Amino acid sequence: MAPAATDAARTTAGNGSAASSGRPAPPCGGIARPTSCRARRGVYGGPTGANPLDEGVETPLDRGLDRSPSAQTAIGSARGRCGRHGCPSLPRSPRLQVVVVRLPAFVPVLVAVLSVGAVVIVGADALGIDRPAASAAAPTAAAETRAAPVARGRPPHDDAPPLLGIATGEEAGHIAYPDGPALPALPGEIRSVEVMVRNDGNELWQATGANPVMLSYHLYDADGHLIAWDGLRTTLPFDISPGYDGALALRVALPARTGTYSIKPDLIRDGRAWFSSLGTPQSAFPLRVTSDLDATYGATTAPASIVPGGEVNVEVRVKNTGLRAWPAGGDHPVHLGYHWFDMSSNAVVWDGVRTALPHDVAPGEEVAFTVDMRAPQGEGAYALAWDMVQEGTAWFSRVAVPMKEDTVVVERGVTFYGKGWGHGIGLSQWGAQGWAEGATGVRLVGEQIVAKYFPGAQLSRQPISLPFRVLLSAPSTACIARTIWNVARMQSPGGMRLVNDADPSVTYFDAAANQPVGFTTYGSTLIATDGWSGRQVYVGEDTVTLVPKQWWDPIGIDQKGLAYRGNLQVQVRDEGNLRVVNYVSSDDYMRGALPGEMPNDWRIEALRAQAITARTYAAWRQSTAGDRTWDVRDDTADQCYGGRSFESPRTSAAVESTAGQILTYAGKPIRALYSSAHGGISENVGCLLEAERVGTTWRCADGWPYLAVVDDPAELAAYDARGQNPHQLWSRFFSGGEIRRQIVEDYGIDIGDFVSLELNMSPGGRPVSVLVRGTHDWVDLKGDRFLRTTLGLKSTLVRMIPF
């Protein structure tokens, strides 16, 4: 494991959130900065600060946007600046143009929202429900104390089992959604959805006045990103009394860009709160915005970095999601093209090579292209934008179809921008410190911290087992660059006995207090010598053990400069060197390992979490040792263990307070991995250490459910006495020649002059594999090995542009 502490320079970073009444403002990049966050390239065709539903704001289609190179200003407005980086949308203005959505009567819509009791919204025509007039009847006892139960696609019934309990008079609710495929609609269309509303509360919903109740919704894209929090608000046509059950029209404004969206209906008491903000569960129904010419772009193999003017083949998958077929020939064939934009959204190369369809493509059909892509000549970061075009008609982006964008860096070498230190799997030590100190406003204890990092694992009591066996000799170094080869000298303050390992009743030498015993080898023969007299006390090929006369006294090893609790086993390895193994109890091992893995001045709950994790890791290694004569090494290959010499009062207290505690899954110790800092997110072990070879590339293996992707905001805000986490951001540059040389040395393959580098990313945002192309050859390398071992990077959480 990588050491957790360093005195290196540290950087600081802020974190926070912002919200306005009824309209929460999601943070940008984890930091609330609504005035400085770069605008997002959103579905409305402009920055999120310029919602075309706001009064006085035009969409690109309204402006008749020209996509030629000369129309750079319009292109920039249409594309925004940071949509591909996931910059979340800012709060929308409540001043909206009226854009009404009319769903046909055949569309089944079911939405239930509860307020001051409950409200139910159901597609009336589709469900064949009569629309009763307003009723002032008193609600049932059940309705006074719980939300109305609503099943998917079915109207609510008073005798159905409760789904949500609420106190009488509180505004709360439950939202259900319709079955079936996404509802079709045109870009920018305005529809009115007819819904059924029932007030199961005990308060009047006023349509006018200081705080009227209104119908509204929240709009999300296919990835769950918020597009519009404050959808059109529909005024109630009249006051709604408790017990009312009838039809109302909900106005919905559809985005100006094609794609699949999610609509979450909601009620709001104006000036007070959304009903969902009071704990009301929400569901949603999908809606597909499409047109005659529409496309959905899938995965590409675009490089992350390429040399100026470099040429590579890029695989691009595109699906026809429009209403008509794409012709491969004729007067107006459909092709795939691409554009290059700089980071200011200026077109650098407008019309890249156009690639023909292999055949006519019907609606719903997907096609794969192989594109001969050429990079710009100037160095810098670019957006490579894929765009279908019908010759003589229009680029698809002109008819509201979003382009697919890949970020590509053009430079004569590769700069890696990274976060974190270590493999990034399991527990983050800096994250544990952050949770223990309440860096995010939530303070966790050790048991809660390990539960967060190892989802699904159980906290268990370690059964009585054999002592841990810790390798102290080469190649193990105790993390202090000192080891044992073919010579060792040992002594104990209370004296020790040299015995036969197989039969401890056979004693070869009885050493007095601080009387040393020296060991050396001659071929396969072990030689033990009295350090005071120089007399050989043992010569043979058996394994021997040094046992302290007083169990609490450690045995010191001069070559390591450290002393150890427990017994020391000594034997000759096949190579003719000594093998020295420390036999030590689980908790005594932890007393000597915890200080080597985490600073002893860190928060006690972080130390407790580390103790549970490290003890579990050693137990897992012991359970999988097989024919090995040791369980763990004493260095970063396993855990930094310094024996009695490393112990400190605070770390020993953490060990004692968690004595015998380990994490298990299916009754066995888990592979409790950890590293110094994960960059704010932990990775699935199957995508890094256990990635599997498939054909010419690598892909994520199944891994283990307790070593999964875990977001870690506490790590990003963590600090200690020396400052903030020093591994938050770093960078490193390699020339093309360096990359070529490292690949030759590590893999024996000469790729020629470096051309490009492609990252095959995992769901957690780390490269599963790295494809490196040269003028002579290409290689697809396992991401973790290439980045951390071959190139020596601090972690695999890397990008080609700064985070």
JSON list of C-alpha atoms in Angstrom, two decimals, residues 463-596:
[
{"chain": "A", "resi": 463, "resn": "PRO", "atom": "CA", "xyz": [-11.90, -16.71, 14.60]},
{"chain": "A", "resi": 464, "resn": "ILE", "atom": "CA", "xyz": [-8.96, -18.06, 16.61]},
{"chain": "A", "resi": 465, "resn": "SER", "atom": "CA", "xyz": [-6.37, -18.87, 13.97]},
{"chain": "A", "resi": 466, "resn": "LEU", "atom": "CA", "xyz": [-2.70, -19.55, 13.44]},
{"chain": "A", "resi": 467, "resn": "PRO", "atom": "CA", "xyz": [-0.35, -16.59, 13.93]},
{"chain": "A", "resi": 468, "resn": "PHE", "atom": "CA", "xyz": [0.26, -14.32, 10.97]},
{"chain": "A", "resi": 469, "resn": "ARG", "atom": "CA", "xyz": [3.49, -15.14, 9.13]},
{"chain": "A", "resi": 470, "resn": "VAL", "atom": "CA", "xyz": [5.31, -11.98, 8.03]},
{"chain": "A", "resi": 471, "resn": "LEU", "atom": "CA", "xyz": [8.20, -12.18, 5.55]},
{"chain": "A", "resi": 472, "resn": "LEU", "atom": "CA", "xyz": [11.09, -10.00, 6.80]},
{"chain": "A", "resi": 473, "resn": "SER", "atom": "CA", "xyz": [13.87, -11.07, 4.40]},
{"chain": "A", "resi": 474, "resn": "ALA", "atom": "CA", "xyz": [14.46, -10.20, 0.75]},
{"chain": "A", "resi": 475, "resn": "PRO", "atom": "CA", "xyz": [12.70, -9.05, -1.29]},
{"chain": "A", "resi": 476, "resn": "SER", "atom": "CA", "xyz": [10.70, -7.53, 1.59]},
{"chain": "A", "resi": 477, "resn": "THR", "atom": "CA", "xyz": [12.00, -4.15, 2.86]},
{"chain": "A", "resi": 478, "resn": "ALA", "atom": "CA", "xyz": [9.71, -3.00, 5.73]},
{"chain": "A", "resi": 479, "resn": "CYS", "atom": "CA", "xyz": [9.20, 0.19, 3.67]},
{"chain": "A", "resi": 480, "resn": "ILE", "atom": "CA", "xyz": [12.57, 1.50, 4.93]},
{"chain": "A", "resi": 481, "resn": "ALA", "atom": "CA", "xyz": [14.78, 0.02, 2.17]},
{"chain": "A", "resi": 482, "resn": "ARG", "atom": "CA", "xyz": [16.48, -2.43, 4.57]},
{"chain": "A", "resi": 483, "resn": "THR", "atom": "CA", "xyz": [16.25, -6.19, 4.21]},
{"chain": "A", "resi": 484, "resn": "ILE", "atom": "CA", "xyz": [18.00, -9.51, 4.91]},
{"chain": "A", "resi": 485, "resn": "TRP", "atom": "CA", "xyz": [19.96, -11.40, 2.28]},
{"chain": "A", "resi": 486, "resn": "ASN", "atom": "CA", "xyz": [22.40, -14.14, 3.45]},
{"chain": "A", "resi": 487, "resn": "VAL", "atom": "CA", "xyz": [23.49, -12.64, 6.78]},
{"chain": "A", "resi": 488, "resn": "ALA", "atom": "CA", "xyz": [21.45, -11.76, 9.89]},
{"chain": "A", "resi": 489, "resn": "ARG", "atom": "CA", "xyz": [22.25, -10.97, 13.54]},
{"chain": "A", "resi": 490, "resn": "MET", "atom": "CA", "xyz": [19.53, -11.14, 16.22]},
{"chain": "A", "resi": 491, "resn": "GLN", "atom": "CA", "xyz": [19.18, -10.64, 20.00]},
{"chain": "A", "resi": 492, "resn": "SER", "atom": "CA", "xyz": [16.51, -10.14, 22.69]},
{"chain": "A", "resi": 493, "resn": "PRO", "atom": "CA", "xyz": [16.68, -8.09, 25.93]},
{"chain": "A", "resi": 494, "resn": "GLY", "atom": "CA", "xyz": [15.42, -11.04, 28.00]},
{"chain": "A", "resi": 495, "resn": "GLY", "atom": "CA", "xyz": [17.33, -13.76, 26.18]},
{"chain": "A", "resi": 496, "resn": "MET", "atom": "CA", "xyz": [16.08, -16.31, 23.64]},
{"chain": "A", "resi": 497, "resn": "ARG", "atom": "CA", "xyz": [16.27, -19.97, 22.66]},
{"chain": "A", "resi": 498, "resn": "LEU", "atom": "CA", "xyz": [17.20, -21.42, 19.27]},
{"chain": "A", "resi": 499, "resn": "VAL", "atom": "CA", "xyz": [14.99, -24.49, 18.67]},
{"chain": "A", "resi": 500, "resn": "ASN", "atom": "CA", "xyz": [14.07, -26.90, 15.91]},
{"chain": "A", "resi": 501, "resn": "ASP", "atom": "CA", "xyz": [11.02, -25.57, 14.08]},
{"chain": "A", "resi": 502, "resn": "ALA", "atom": "CA", "xyz": [9.39, -28.99, 13.65]},
{"chain": "A", "resi": 503, "resn": "ASP", "atom": "CA", "xyz": [10.16, -30.10, 17.24]},
{"chain": "A", "resi": 504, "resn": "PRO", "atom": "CA", "xyz": [10.52, -27.12, 19.61]},
{"chain": "A", "resi": 505, "resn": "SER", "atom": "CA", "xyz": [11.63, -29.46, 22.40]},
{"chain": "A", "resi": 506, "resn": "VAL", "atom": "CA", "xyz": [14.98, -29.71, 20.59]},
{"chain": "A", "resi": 507, "resn": "THR", "atom": "CA", "xyz": [17.04, -26.70, 21.74]},
{"chain": "A", "resi": 508, "resn": "TYR", "atom": "CA", "xyz": [20.26, -25.84, 19.88]},
{"chain": "A", "resi": 509, "resn": "PHE", "atom": "CA", "xyz": [21.31, -22.79, 21.88]},
{"chain": "A", "resi": 510, "resn": "ASP", "atom": "CA", "xyz": [20.19, -20.84, 24.96]},
{"chain": "A", "resi": 511, "resn": "ALA", "atom": "CA", "xyz": [21.17, -17.18, 24.56]},
{"chain": "A", "resi": 512, "resn": "ALA", "atom": "CA", "xyz": [21.44, -14.84, 27.52]},
{"chain": "A", "resi": 513, "resn": "ALA", "atom": "CA", "xyz": [19.96, -11.35, 27.67]},
{"chain": "A", "resi": 514, "resn": "ASN", "atom": "CA", "xyz": [21.15, -9.36, 24.65]},
{"chain": "A", "resi": 515, "resn": "GLN", "atom": "CA", "xyz": [23.43, -12.24, 23.57]},
{"chain": "A", "resi": 516, "resn": "PRO", "atom": "CA", "xyz": [23.36, -12.18, 19.74]},
{"chain": "A", "resi": 517, "resn": "VAL", "atom": "CA", "xyz": [23.00, -15.11, 17.39]},
{"chain": "A", "resi": 518, "resn": "GLY", "atom": "CA", "xyz": [24.31, -14.72, 13.85]},
{"chain": "A", "resi": 519, "resn": "PHE", "atom": "CA", "xyz": [23.00, -16.57, 10.78]},
{"chain": "A", "resi": 520, "resn": "THR", "atom": "CA", "xyz": [24.60, -17.17, 7.40]},
{"chain": "A", "resi": 521, "resn": "THR", "atom": "CA", "xyz": [24.38, -19.74, 4.60]},
{"chain": "A", "resi": 522, "resn": "TYR", "atom": "CA", "xyz": [26.70, -22.06, 2.73]},
{"chain": "A", "resi": 523, "resn": "GLY", "atom": "CA", "xyz": [24.85, -23.40, -0.30]},
{"chain": "A", "resi": 524, "resn": "SER", "atom": "CA", "xyz": [21.74, -25.00, 1.17]},
{"chain": "A", "resi": 525, "resn": "THR", "atom": "CA", "xyz": [23.25, -25.23, 4.65]},
{"chain": "A", "resi": 526, "resn": "LEU", "atom": "CA", "xyz": [22.18, -22.91, 7.46]},
{"chain": "A", "resi": 527, "resn": "ILE", "atom": "CA", "xyz": [24.87, -21.87, 9.96]},
{"chain": "A", "resi": 528, "resn": "ALA", "atom": "CA", "xyz": [24.05, -20.29, 13.36]},
{"chain": "A", "resi": 529, "resn": "THR", "atom": "CA", "xyz": [26.85, -18.72, 15.45]},
{"chain": "A", "resi": 530, "resn": "ASP", "atom": "CA", "xyz": [27.10, -17.45, 19.04]},
{"chain": "A", "resi": 531, "resn": "GLY", "atom": "CA", "xyz": [27.79, -13.74, 18.65]},
{"chain": "A", "resi": 532, "resn": "TRP", "atom": "CA", "xyz": [29.91, -13.56, 21.82]},
{"chain": "A", "resi": 533, "resn": "SER", "atom": "CA", "xyz": [32.16, -16.61, 21.43]},
{"chain": "A", "resi": 534, "resn": "GLY", "atom": "CA", "xyz": [32.02, -17.10, 17.65]},
{"chain": "A", "resi": 535, "resn": "ARG", "atom": "CA", "xyz": [31.12, -20.75, 18.20]},
{"chain": "A", "resi": 536, "resn": "GLN", "atom": "CA", "xyz": [28.84, -22.42, 15.64]},
{"chain": "A", "resi": 537, "resn": "VAL", "atom": "CA", "xyz": [25.74, -23.53, 17.54]},
{"chain": "A", "resi": 538, "resn": "TYR", "atom": "CA", "xyz": [23.86, -25.03, 14.59]},
{"chain": "A", "resi": 539, "resn": "VAL", "atom": "CA", "xyz": [24.88, -26.33, 11.14]},
{"chain": "A", "resi": 540, "resn": "GLY", "atom": "CA", "xyz": [22.27, -28.10, 9.00]},
{"chain": "A", "resi": 541, "resn": "GLU", "atom": "CA", "xyz": [19.40, -27.85, 6.55]},
{"chain": "A", "resi": 542, "resn": "ASP", "atom": "CA", "xyz": [16.50, -27.87, 8.99]},
{"chain": "A", "resi": 543, "resn": "THR", "atom": "CA", "xyz": [14.34, -24.83, 9.67]},
{"chain": "A", "resi": 544, "resn": "VAL", "atom": "CA", "xyz": [15.03, -23.26, 13.08]},
{"chain": "A", "resi": 545, "resn": "THR", "atom": "CA", "xyz": [13.11, -20.80, 15.27]},
{"chain": "A", "resi": 546, "resn": "LEU", "atom": "CA", "xyz": [14.18, -18.14, 17.76]},
{"chain": "A", "resi": 547, "resn": "VAL", "atom": "CA", "xyz": [11.80, -17.93, 20.75]},
{"chain": "A", "resi": 548, "resn": "PRO", "atom": "CA", "xyz": [12.11, -15.12, 23.34]},
{"chain": "A", "resi": 549, "resn": "LYS", "atom": "CA", "xyz": [12.41, -16.38, 26.92]},
{"chain": "A", "resi": 550, "resn": "GLN", "atom": "CA", "xyz": [9.90, -13.73, 28.04]},
{"chain": "A", "resi": 551, "resn": "TRP", "atom": "CA", "xyz": [6.96, -13.57, 25.62]},
{"chain": "A", "resi": 552, "resn": "TRP", "atom": "CA", "xyz": [6.68, -9.81, 25.93]},
{"chain": "A", "resi": 553, "resn": "ASP", "atom": "CA", "xyz": [10.30, -9.19, 24.89]},
{"chain": "A", "resi": 554, "resn": "PRO", "atom": "CA", "xyz": [10.90, -8.45, 21.19]},
{"chain": "A", "resi": 555, "resn": "ILE", "atom": "CA", "xyz": [13.73, -9.89, 19.11]},
{"chain": "A", "resi": 556, "resn": "GLY", "atom": "CA", "xyz": [15.86, -7.31, 17.32]},
{"chain": "A", "resi": 557, "resn": "ILE", "atom": "CA", "xyz": [17.42, -7.79, 13.87]},
{"chain": "A", "resi": 558, "resn": "ASP", "atom": "CA", "xyz": [20.49, -5.65, 13.18]},
{"chain": "A", "resi": 559, "resn": "GLN", "atom": "CA", "xyz": [20.11, -5.80, 9.37]},
{"chain": "A", "resi": 560, "resn": "LYS", "atom": "CA", "xyz": [16.56, -4.43, 9.59]},
{"chain": "A", "resi": 561, "resn": "GLY", "atom": "CA", "xyz": [17.23, -2.02, 12.44]},
{"chain": "A", "resi": 562, "resn": "LEU", "atom": "CA", "xyz": [13.93, -3.15, 13.98]},
{"chain": "A", "resi": 563, "resn": "ALA", "atom": "CA", "xyz": [12.64, -5.41, 16.77]},
{"chain": "A", "resi": 564, "resn": "TYR", "atom": "CA", "xyz": [9.69, -7.80, 16.55]},
{"chain": "A", "resi": 565, "resn": "ARG", "atom": "CA", "xyz": [7.17, -9.42, 18.89]},
{"chain": "A", "resi": 566, "resn": "GLY", "atom": "CA", "xyz": [6.61, -13.17, 18.58]},
{"chain": "A", "resi": 567, "resn": "ASN", "atom": "CA", "xyz": [8.98, -15.79, 17.15]},
{"chain": "A", "resi": 568, "resn": "LEU", "atom": "CA", "xyz": [11.39, -15.62, 14.21]},
{"chain": "A", "resi": 569, "resn": "GLN", "atom": "CA", "xyz": [11.67, -18.59, 11.84]},
{"chain": "A", "resi": 570, "resn": "VAL", "atom": "CA", "xyz": [14.96, -18.92, 9.90]},
{"chain": "A", "resi": 571, "resn": "GLN", "atom": "CA", "xyz": [15.66, -21.20, 6.91]},
{"chain": "A", "resi": 572, "resn": "VAL", "atom": "CA", "xyz": [17.63, -21.30, 3.66]},
{"chain": "A", "resi": 573, "resn": "ARG", "atom": "CA", "xyz": [15.87, -20.42, 0.40]},
{"chain": "A", "resi": 574, "resn": "ASP", "atom": "CA", "xyz": [16.53, -22.16, -2.89]},
{"chain": "A", "resi": 575, "resn": "GLU", "atom": "CA", "xyz": [18.68, -19.22, -3.97]},
{"chain": "A", "resi": 576, "resn": "GLY", "atom": "CA", "xyz": [21.03, -19.73, -1.02]},
{"chain": "A", "resi": 577, "resn": "ASN", "atom": "CA", "xyz": [19.80, -16.68, 0.90]},
{"chain": "A", "resi": 578, "resn": "LEU", "atom": "CA", "xyz": [18.15, -16.56, 4.29]},
{"chain": "A", "resi": 579, "resn": "ARG", "atom": "CA", "xyz": [14.39, -16.60, 4.67]},
{"chain": "A", "resi": 580, "resn": "VAL", "atom": "CA", "xyz": [13.29, -14.96, 7.93]},
{"chain": "A", "resi": 581, "resn": "VAL", "atom": "CA", "xyz": [9.59, -15.06, 8.88]},
{"chain": "A", "resi": 582, "resn": "ASN", "atom": "CA", "xyz": [8.00, -13.42, 11.93]},
{"chain": "A", "resi": 583, "resn": "TYR", "atom": "CA", "xyz": [5.27, -15.54, 13.59]},
{"chain": "A", "resi": 584, "resn": "VAL", "atom": "CA", "xyz": [3.04, -13.05, 15.45]},
{"chain": "A", "resi": 585, "resn": "SER", "atom": "CA", "xyz": [-0.54, -12.85, 16.73]},
{"chain": "A", "resi": 586, "resn": "SER", "atom": "CA", "xyz": [-3.15, -10.94, 14.72]},
{"chain": "A", "resi": 587, "resn": "ASP", "atom": "CA", "xyz": [-3.36, -7.93, 17.03]},
{"chain": "A", "resi": 588, "resn": "ASP", "atom": "CA", "xyz": [0.40, -7.80, 17.72]},
{"chain": "A", "resi": 589, "resn": "TYR", "atom": "CA", "xyz": [0.88, -7.77, 13.96]},
{"chain": "A", "resi": 590, "resn": "MET", "atom": "CA", "xyz": [-1.56, -4.87, 13.72]},
{"chain": "A", "resi": 591, "resn": "ARG", "atom": "CA", "xyz": [0.31, -2.92, 16.41]},
{"chain": "A", "resi": 592, "resn": "GLY", "atom": "CA", "xyz": [3.37, -3.00, 14.18]},
{"chain": "A", "resi": 593, "resn": "ALA", "atom": "CA", "xyz": [1.56, -2.50, 10.86]},
{"chain": "A", "resi": 594, "resn": "LEU", "atom": "CA", "xyz": [-0.91, 0.30, 11.57]},
{"chain": "A", "resi": 595, "resn": "PRO", "atom": "CA", "xyz": [1.75, 3.00, 12.23]},
{"chain": "A", "resi": 596, "resn": "GLY", "atom": "CA", "xyz": [3.43, 2.08, 8.94]}
]
